Short mmCIF file of C-alpha atoms in Angstrom, two decimals:
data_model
loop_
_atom_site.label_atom_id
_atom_site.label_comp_id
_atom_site.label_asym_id
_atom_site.label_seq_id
_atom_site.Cartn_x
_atom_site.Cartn_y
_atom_site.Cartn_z
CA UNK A 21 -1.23 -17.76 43.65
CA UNK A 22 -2.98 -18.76 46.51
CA UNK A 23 -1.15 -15.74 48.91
CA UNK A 24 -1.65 -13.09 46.36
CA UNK A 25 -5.11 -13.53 45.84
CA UNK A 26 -5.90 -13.16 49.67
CA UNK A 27 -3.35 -10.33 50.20
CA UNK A 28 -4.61 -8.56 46.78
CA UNK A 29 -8.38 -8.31 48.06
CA UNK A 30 -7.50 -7.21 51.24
CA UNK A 31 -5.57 -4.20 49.62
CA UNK A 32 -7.94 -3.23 46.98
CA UNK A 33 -10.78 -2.85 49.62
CA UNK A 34 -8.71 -1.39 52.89
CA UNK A 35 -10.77 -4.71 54.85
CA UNK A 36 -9.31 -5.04 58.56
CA UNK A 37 -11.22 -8.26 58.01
CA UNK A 38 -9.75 -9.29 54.76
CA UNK A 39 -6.62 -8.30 56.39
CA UNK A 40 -7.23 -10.73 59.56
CA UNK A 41 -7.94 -13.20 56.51
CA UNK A 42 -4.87 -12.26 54.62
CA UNK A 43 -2.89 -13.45 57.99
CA UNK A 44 -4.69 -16.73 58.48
CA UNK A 45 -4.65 -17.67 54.91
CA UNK A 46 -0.93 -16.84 54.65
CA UNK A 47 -0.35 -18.81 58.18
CA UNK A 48 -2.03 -21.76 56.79
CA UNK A 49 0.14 -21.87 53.78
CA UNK A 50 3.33 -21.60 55.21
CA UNK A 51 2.35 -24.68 57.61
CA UNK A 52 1.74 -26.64 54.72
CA UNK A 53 4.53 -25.62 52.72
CA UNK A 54 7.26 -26.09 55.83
CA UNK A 55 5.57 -30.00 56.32
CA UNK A 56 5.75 -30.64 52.82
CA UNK A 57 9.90 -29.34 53.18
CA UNK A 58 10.35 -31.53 56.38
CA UNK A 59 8.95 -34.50 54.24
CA UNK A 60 12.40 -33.96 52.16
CA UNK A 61 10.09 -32.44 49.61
CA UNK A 62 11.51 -29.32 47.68
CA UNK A 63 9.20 -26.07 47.55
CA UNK A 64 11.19 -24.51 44.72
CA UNK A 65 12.62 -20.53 44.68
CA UNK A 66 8.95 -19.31 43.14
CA UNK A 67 7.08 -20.89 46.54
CA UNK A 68 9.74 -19.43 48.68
CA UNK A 69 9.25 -16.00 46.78
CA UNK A 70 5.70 -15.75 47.77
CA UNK A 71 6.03 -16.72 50.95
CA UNK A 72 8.31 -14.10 51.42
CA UNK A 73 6.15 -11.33 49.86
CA UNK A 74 2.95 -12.73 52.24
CA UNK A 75 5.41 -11.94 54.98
CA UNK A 76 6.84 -8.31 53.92
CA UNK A 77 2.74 -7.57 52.69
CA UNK A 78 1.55 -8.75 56.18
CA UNK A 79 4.32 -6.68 58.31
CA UNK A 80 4.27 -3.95 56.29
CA UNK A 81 7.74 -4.32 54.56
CA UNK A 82 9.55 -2.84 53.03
CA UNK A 83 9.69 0.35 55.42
CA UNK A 84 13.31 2.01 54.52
CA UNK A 85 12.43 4.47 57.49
CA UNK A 86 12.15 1.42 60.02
CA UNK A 87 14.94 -0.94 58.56
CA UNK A 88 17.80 -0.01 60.99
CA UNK A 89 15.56 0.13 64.13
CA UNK A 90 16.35 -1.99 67.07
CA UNK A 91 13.65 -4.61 67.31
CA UNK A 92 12.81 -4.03 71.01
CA UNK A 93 9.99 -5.99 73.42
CA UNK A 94 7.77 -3.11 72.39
CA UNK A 95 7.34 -4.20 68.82
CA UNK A 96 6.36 -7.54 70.04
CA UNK A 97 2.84 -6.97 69.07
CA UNK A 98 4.15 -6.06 65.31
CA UNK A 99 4.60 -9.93 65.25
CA UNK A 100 1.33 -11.11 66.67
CA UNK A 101 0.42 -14.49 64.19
CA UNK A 102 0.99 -18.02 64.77
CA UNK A 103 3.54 -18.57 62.01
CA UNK A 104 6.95 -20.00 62.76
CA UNK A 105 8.66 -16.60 61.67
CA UNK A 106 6.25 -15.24 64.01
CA UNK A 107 7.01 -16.90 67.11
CA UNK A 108 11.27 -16.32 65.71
CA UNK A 109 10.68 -12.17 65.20
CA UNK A 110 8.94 -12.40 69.16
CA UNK A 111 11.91 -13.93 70.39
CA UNK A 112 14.59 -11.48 68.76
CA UNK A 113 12.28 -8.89 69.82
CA UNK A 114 12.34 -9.63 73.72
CA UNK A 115 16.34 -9.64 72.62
CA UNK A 116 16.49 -6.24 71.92
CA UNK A 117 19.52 -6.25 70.24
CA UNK A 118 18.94 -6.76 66.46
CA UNK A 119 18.10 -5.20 63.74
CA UNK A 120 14.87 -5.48 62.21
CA UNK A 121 16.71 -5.43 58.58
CA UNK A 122 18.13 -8.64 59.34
CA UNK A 123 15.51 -10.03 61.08
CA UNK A 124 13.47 -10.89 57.27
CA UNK A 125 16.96 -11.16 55.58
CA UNK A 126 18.15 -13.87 58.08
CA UNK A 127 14.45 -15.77 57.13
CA UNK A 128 14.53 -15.49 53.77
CA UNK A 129 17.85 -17.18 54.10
CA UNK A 130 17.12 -19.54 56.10
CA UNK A 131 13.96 -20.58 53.58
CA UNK A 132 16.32 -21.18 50.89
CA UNK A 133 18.87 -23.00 52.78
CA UNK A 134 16.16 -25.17 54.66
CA UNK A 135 14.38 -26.07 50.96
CA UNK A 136 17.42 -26.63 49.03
CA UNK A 137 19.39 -28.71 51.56
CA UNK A 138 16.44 -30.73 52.91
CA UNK A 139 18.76 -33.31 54.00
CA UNK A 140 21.24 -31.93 55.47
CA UNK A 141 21.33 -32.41 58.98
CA UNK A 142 24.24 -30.51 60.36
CA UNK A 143 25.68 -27.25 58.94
CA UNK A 144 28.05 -24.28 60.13
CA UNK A 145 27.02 -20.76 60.05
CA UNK A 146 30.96 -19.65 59.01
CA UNK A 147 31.42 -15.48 60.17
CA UNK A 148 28.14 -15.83 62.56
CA UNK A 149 28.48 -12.72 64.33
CA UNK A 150 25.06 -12.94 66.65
CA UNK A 151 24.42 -16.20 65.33
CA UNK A 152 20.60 -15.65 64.50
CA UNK A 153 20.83 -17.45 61.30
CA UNK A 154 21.54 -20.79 62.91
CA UNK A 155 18.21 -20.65 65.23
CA UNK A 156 16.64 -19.76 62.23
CA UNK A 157 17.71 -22.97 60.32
CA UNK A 158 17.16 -25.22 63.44
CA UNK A 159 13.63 -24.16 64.01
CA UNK A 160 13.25 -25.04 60.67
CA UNK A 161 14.23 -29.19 61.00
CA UNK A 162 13.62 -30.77 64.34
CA UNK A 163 16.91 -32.98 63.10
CA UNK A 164 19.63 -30.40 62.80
CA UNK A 165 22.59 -28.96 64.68
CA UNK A 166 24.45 -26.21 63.98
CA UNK A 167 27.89 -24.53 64.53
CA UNK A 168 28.61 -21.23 64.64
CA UNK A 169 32.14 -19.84 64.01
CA UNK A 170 33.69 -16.67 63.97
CA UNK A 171 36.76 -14.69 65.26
CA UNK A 172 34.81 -13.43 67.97
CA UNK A 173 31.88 -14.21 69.61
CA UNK A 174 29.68 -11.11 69.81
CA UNK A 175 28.08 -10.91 73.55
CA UNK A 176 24.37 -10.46 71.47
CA UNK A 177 25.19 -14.06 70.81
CA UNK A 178 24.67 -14.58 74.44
CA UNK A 179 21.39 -12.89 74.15
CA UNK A 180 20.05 -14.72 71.52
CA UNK A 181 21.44 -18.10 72.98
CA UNK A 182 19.30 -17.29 76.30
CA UNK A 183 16.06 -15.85 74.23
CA UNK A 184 15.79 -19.04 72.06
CA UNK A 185 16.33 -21.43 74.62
CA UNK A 186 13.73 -19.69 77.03
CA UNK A 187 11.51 -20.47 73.95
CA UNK A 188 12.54 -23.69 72.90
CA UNK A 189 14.92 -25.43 75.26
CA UNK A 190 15.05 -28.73 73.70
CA UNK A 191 17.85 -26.82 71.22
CA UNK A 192 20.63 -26.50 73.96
CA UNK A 193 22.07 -29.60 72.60
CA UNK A 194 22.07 -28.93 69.00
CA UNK A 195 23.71 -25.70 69.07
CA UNK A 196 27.47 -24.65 69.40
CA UNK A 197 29.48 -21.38 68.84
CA UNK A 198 33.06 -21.71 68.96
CA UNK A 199 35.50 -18.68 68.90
CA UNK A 200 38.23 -19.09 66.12
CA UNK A 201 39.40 -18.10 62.38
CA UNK A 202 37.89 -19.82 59.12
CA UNK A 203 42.10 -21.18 58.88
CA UNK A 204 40.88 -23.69 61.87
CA UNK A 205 37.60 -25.34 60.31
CA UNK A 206 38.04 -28.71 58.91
CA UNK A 207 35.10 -28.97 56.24
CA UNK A 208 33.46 -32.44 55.58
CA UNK A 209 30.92 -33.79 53.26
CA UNK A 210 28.61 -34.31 55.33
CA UNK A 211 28.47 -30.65 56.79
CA UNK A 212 26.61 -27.80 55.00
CA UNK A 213 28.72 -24.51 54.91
CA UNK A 214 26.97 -21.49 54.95
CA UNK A 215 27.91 -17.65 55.08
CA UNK A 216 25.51 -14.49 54.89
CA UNK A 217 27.14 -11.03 53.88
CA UNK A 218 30.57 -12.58 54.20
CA UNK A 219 32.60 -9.69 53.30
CA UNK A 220 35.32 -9.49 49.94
CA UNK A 221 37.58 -12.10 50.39
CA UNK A 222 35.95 -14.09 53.14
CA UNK A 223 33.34 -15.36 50.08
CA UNK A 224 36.31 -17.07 48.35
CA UNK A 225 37.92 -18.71 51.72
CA UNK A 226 34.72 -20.03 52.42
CA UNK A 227 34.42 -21.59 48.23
CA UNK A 228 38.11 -22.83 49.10
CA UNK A 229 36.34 -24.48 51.94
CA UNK A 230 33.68 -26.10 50.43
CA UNK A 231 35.45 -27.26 47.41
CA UNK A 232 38.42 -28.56 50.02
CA UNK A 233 36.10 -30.61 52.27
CA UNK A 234 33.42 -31.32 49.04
CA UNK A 235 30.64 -29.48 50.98
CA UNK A 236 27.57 -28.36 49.85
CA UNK A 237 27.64 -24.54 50.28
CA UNK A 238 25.33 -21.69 50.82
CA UNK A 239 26.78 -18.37 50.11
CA UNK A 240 25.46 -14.43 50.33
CA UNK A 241 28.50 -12.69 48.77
CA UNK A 242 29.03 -8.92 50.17
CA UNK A 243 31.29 -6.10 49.58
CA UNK A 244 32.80 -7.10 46.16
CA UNK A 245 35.45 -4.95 45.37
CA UNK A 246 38.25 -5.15 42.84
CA UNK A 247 41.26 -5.13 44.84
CA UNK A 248 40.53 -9.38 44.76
CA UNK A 249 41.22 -8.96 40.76
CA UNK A 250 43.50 -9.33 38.43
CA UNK A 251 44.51 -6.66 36.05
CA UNK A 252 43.23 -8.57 33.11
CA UNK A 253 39.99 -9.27 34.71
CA UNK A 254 39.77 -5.36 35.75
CA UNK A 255 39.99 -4.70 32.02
CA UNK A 256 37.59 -7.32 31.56
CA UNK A 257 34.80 -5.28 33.67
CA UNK A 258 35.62 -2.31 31.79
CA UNK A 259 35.15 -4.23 28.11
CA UNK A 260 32.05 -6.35 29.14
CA UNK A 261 29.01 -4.60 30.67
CA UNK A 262 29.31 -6.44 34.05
CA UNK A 263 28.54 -5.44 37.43
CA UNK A 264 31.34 -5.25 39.95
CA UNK A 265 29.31 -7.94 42.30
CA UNK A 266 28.25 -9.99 38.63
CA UNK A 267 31.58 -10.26 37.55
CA UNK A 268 33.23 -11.31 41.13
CA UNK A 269 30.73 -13.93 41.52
CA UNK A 270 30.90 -15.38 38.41
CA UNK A 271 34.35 -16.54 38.94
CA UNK A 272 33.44 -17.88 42.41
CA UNK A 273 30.53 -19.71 40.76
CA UNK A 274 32.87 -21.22 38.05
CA UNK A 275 35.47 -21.93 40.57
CA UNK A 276 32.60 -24.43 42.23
CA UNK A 277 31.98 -25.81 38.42
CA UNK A 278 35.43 -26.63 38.00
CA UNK A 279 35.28 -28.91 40.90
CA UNK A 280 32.26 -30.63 39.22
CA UNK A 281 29.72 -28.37 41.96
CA UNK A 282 26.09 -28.49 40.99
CA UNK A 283 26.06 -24.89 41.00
CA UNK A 284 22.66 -21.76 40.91
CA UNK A 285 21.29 -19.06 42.02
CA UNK A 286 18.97 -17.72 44.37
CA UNK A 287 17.82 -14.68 45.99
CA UNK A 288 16.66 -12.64 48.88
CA UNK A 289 14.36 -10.56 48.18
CA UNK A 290 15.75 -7.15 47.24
CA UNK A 291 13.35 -5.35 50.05
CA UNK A 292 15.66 -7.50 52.60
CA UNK A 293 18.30 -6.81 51.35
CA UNK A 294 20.13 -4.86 48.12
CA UNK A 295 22.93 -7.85 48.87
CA UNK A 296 20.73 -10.68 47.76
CA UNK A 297 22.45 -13.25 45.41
CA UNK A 298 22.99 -16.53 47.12
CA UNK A 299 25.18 -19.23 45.37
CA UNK A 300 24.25 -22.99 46.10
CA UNK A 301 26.53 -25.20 45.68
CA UNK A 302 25.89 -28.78 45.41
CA UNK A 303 29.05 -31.05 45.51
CA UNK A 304 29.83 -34.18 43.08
CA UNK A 305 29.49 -37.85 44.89
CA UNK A 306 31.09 -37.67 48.23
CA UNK A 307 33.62 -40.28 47.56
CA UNK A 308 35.13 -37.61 44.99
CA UNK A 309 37.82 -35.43 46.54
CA UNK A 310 39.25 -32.37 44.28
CA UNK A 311 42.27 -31.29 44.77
CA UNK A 312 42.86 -27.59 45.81
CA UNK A 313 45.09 -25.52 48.10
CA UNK A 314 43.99 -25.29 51.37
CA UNK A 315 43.15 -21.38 52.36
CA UNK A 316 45.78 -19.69 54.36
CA UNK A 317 46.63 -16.31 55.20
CA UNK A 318 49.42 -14.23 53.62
CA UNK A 319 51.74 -14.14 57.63
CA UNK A 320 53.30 -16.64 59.19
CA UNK A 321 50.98 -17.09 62.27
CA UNK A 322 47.79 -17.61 59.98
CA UNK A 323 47.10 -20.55 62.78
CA UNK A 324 47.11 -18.34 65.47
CA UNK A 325 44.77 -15.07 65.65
CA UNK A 326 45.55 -12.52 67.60
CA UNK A 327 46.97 -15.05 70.30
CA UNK A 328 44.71 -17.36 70.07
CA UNK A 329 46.31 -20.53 70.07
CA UNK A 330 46.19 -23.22 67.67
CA UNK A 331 43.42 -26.03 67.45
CA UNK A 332 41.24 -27.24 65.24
CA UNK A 333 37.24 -26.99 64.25
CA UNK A 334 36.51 -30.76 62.52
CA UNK A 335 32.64 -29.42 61.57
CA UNK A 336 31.90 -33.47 60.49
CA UNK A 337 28.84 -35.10 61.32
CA UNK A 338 30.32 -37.81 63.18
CA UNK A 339 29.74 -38.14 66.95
CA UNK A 340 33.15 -37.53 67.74
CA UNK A 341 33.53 -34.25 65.29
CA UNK A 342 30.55 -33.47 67.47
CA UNK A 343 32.05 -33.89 70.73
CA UNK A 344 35.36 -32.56 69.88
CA UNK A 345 33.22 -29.16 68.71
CA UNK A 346 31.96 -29.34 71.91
CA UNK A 347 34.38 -29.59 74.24
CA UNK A 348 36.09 -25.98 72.59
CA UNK A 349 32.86 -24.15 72.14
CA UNK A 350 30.90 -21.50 73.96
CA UNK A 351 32.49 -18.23 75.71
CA UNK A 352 34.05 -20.21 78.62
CA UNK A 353 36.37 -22.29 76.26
CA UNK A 354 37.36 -18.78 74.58
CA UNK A 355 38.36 -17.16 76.85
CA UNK A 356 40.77 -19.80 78.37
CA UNK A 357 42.64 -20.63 75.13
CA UNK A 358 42.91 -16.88 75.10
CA UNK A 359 44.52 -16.70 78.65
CA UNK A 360 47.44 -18.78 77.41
CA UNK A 361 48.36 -16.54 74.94
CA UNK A 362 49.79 -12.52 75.15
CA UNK A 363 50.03 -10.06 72.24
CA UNK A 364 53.11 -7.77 71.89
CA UNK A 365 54.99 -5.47 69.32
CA UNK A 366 58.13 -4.69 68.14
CA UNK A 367 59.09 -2.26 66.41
CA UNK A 368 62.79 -2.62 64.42
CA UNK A 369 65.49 -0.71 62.40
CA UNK A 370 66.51 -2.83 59.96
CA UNK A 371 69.90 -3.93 59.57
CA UNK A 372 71.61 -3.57 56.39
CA UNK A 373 70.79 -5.79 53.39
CA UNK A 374 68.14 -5.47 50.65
CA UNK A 375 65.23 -7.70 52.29
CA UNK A 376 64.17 -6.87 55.92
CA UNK A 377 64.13 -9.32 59.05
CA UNK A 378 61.04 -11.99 58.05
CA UNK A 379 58.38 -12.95 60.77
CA UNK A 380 60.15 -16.09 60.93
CA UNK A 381 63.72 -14.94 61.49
CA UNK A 382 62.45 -13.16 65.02
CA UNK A 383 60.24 -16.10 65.85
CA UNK A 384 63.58 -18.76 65.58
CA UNK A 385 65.37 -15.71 68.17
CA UNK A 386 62.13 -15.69 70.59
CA UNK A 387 61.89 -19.43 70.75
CA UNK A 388 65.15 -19.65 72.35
CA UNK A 389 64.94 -17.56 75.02
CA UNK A 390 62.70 -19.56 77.37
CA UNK A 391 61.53 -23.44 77.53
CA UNK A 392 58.23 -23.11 79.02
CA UNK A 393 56.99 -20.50 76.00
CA UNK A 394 56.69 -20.52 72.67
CA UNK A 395 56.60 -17.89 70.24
CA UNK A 396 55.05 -16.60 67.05
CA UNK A 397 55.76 -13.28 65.05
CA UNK A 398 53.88 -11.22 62.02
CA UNK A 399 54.49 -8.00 59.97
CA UNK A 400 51.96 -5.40 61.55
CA UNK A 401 53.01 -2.89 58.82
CA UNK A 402 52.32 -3.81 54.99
CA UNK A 403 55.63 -1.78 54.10
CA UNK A 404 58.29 -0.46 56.13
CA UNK A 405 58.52 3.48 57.42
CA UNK A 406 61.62 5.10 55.69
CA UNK A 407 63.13 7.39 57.96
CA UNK A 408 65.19 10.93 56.86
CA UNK A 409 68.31 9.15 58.01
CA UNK A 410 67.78 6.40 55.47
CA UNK A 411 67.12 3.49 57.80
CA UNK A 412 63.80 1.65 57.55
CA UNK A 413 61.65 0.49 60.30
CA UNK A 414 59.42 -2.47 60.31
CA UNK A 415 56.92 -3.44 63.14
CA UNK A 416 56.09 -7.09 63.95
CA UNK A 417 53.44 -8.58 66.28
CA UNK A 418 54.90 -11.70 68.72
CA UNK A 419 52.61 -13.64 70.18
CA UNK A 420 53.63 -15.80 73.64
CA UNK A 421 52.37 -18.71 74.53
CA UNK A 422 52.91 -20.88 77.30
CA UNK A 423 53.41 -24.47 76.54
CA UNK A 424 51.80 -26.16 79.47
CA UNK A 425 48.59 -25.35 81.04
CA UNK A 426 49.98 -22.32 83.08
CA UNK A 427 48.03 -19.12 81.81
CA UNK A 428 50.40 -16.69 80.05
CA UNK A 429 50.28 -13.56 81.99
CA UNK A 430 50.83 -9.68 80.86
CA UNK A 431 54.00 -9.37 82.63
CA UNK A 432 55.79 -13.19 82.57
CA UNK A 433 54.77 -12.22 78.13
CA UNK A 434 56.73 -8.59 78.95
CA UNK A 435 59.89 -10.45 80.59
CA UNK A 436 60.15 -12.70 77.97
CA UNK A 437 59.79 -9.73 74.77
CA UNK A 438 62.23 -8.02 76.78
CA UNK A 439 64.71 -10.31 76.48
CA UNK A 440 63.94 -10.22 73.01
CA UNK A 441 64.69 -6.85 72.49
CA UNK A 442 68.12 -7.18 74.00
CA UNK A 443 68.67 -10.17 72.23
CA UNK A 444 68.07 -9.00 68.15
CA UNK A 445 70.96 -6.74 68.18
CA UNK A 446 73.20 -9.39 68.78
CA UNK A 447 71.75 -12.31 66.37
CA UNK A 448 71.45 -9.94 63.97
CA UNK A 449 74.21 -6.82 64.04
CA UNK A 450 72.59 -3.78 62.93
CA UNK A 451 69.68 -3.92 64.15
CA UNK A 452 68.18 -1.77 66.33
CA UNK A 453 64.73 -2.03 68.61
CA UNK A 454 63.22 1.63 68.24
CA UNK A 455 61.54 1.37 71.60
CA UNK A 456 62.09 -1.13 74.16
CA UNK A 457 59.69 -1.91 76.94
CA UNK A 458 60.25 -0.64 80.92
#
């Protein structure tokens, strides 16, 4: 290959010249290759592969000594070349708050996505965290715009947001991060999903997303484990000579080929990362809509995270999915829909009776004890605390909200759960509030 042939000379004979040579070649190729991809024409995994290894052979990767270091503005000239992932690596470096690890990871990702998707135009980076995955991909296509969602929005976020627009500030309007659980996205066809390292479960809420909204899907699968298994399928891995990771994504990847996904697999190189299978997912015609559950979570309030109120994320590529994105995103927006909400707990003796009080049965009791707030409750605990006296004791998290635009404040939320403390033992005789507020 054209790379390898520059990049092998220049290591047999130790040139600094052939080295200078290795860059320029390698440079040139990428161009090409990355016009060809704009032009909606696909590179193929073997292309991407080499350009990856002209990239690791030219910055001297792997380097398991170096992988966990801070990129900082002194390793700017580490990054000196023209290239695209050049000018990307500068930016994170003048950042200084990621990784260098991730820095190649998040590239080789975003070379698969960018060459597999070609047209897709819009797509949300689901579980973000800094978000450097989604400049990555808009660098890439001069047409896209991206979301970024997770539960909260890390302040390196920030960082980036300010490095990449100092570089390229014609991406302001094609970028959004909005603060809020995977429960609140509203998946469309016309919206890529994608998720890097999404951790155990997360993987299969985001395939129940993608197979819910018929969206083509990008997935790094991380931290398999076999809690997410069935006892038969445990026995399985012990039968078959599977991997733990193998055997959990194979049943993610046949979930997608049940719904009729154009389903296969890619990689990152394993230098990047040992996490490194991705699973593209192509969907059937977009006028087909499978049927499937829509992902919740096991409590009561899966619609409202740690008192964050309810609203949705419509990730469409419509102008008004993009406006309505809009007007809830960024760090501003966060922090007021937090402001209407406060977090208590309660902690309760159970009255008597074989099933303890549900979330519900203390949200119906908090819901009456003041118009202007409303009121959610979950377990805290995943089983009860049995005491030497026999009783058991349950702890439940209530969540007050106010239901205009007021902002819910720490002590109006502490009137209100104190009234609720007085008020259980009555509704429900018995029961006793371990510790009630002053």
């Amino acid at each position: 290959m054209f790379v390898d042939g520059i990049v092998e000379r220049a290591l047999n004979f130790g040139s600094q010249t052939l080295m200078d040579d290795a860059y320029v070649g390698i440079e040139k190729a990428l161009h090409v290759s990355n016009n060809k991809n704009n032009m909606g024409i696909s590179k193929g995994m073997a292309v991407i592969q080499e350009e990856l290894q002209g990239i690791a052979v030219c910055h001297n990767w792997p380097c398991p000594e170096r992988k966990d270091n801070q990129l900082q503005p002194r390793h700017l000239e580490e990054f000196h070349g023209t290239t695209l992932f050049d000018q990307f690596a500068r930016v994170v470096c003048k950042t200084d708050c990621i990784v260098r690890k991730e820095v190649f990871e998040t590239w080789a990702m975003a070379l698969h996505v960018h060459d597999h998707f070609p047209e897709s135009t819009r797509f949300t980076d689901i579980a973000a965290g800094h978000g450097l995955l989604s400049w990555a991909l808009l660098l890439l296509n001069e047409e896209r715009t991206a979301i970024c969602i997770d539960r909260r929005m890390p302040k390196t976020a920030d960082k980036l947001r300010k490095g990449f627009l100092r570089k390229w500030p014609n991406l302001e309007d094609r970028w959004d991060y909005v603060e809020g659980k995977l429960e609140f996205i509203e998946p469309a066809p016309s919206t890529l999903l994608v998720g890097v390292h999404c951790c155990g479960p997360l993987s299969d809420k985001i395939v129940d997303l993608a197979i819910l909204g018929n969206s083509p899907l990008a997935l790094v699968p991380c931290c398999h484990t076999v809690r997410q298994l069935t006892k038969e399928q445990r026995q399985d891995i012990r039968n078959e000579c599977y991997t733990l990771a193998d055997f959990v994504d194979s049943l993610r990847i046949q979930r997608l080929r049940d719904a009729n996904f154009d389903v296969i697999e890619g990689s990152i190189p394993k230098e990047f990362t040992p996490k490194n299978r991705i699973i593209l997912g192509t969907p059937p015609h977009k006028d087909h809509h499978p049927t499937v559950q829509t992902p919740v979570d096991n409590d009561t309030i899966a619609q409202l995270a740690r008192g964050v109120p309810e609203f949705t994320i419509p990730v469409g590529d419509t102008p008004e999915a993009k406006a309505s994105v809009r007007s809830i995103a960024g760090r501003d927006a966060a922090n007021l829909r937090k402001g209407h909400s406060r977090s208590l707990c309660l902690s309760l003796f159970q009255p008597p009776g074989p099933e303890p009080l549900t979330p519900d049965q203390i949200a119906v009791v908090a819901n009456t004890l003041r118009e202007d707030v409303a009121a959610w409750s979950s377990f805290v605990d995943k089983e009860g605390f049995l005491y030497k006296d026999g009783r058991i004791c349950r702890t439940y998290r209530l969540i007050y909200r106010t239901k205009g635009e007021d902002v819910m404040t720490k002590e109006h939320a502490k009137e209100v759960h104190i009234e609720l403390c007085h008020r259980i033992p009555v509704v429900f005789p018995g029961a006793e509030v371990r510790q009630i507020p002053r």
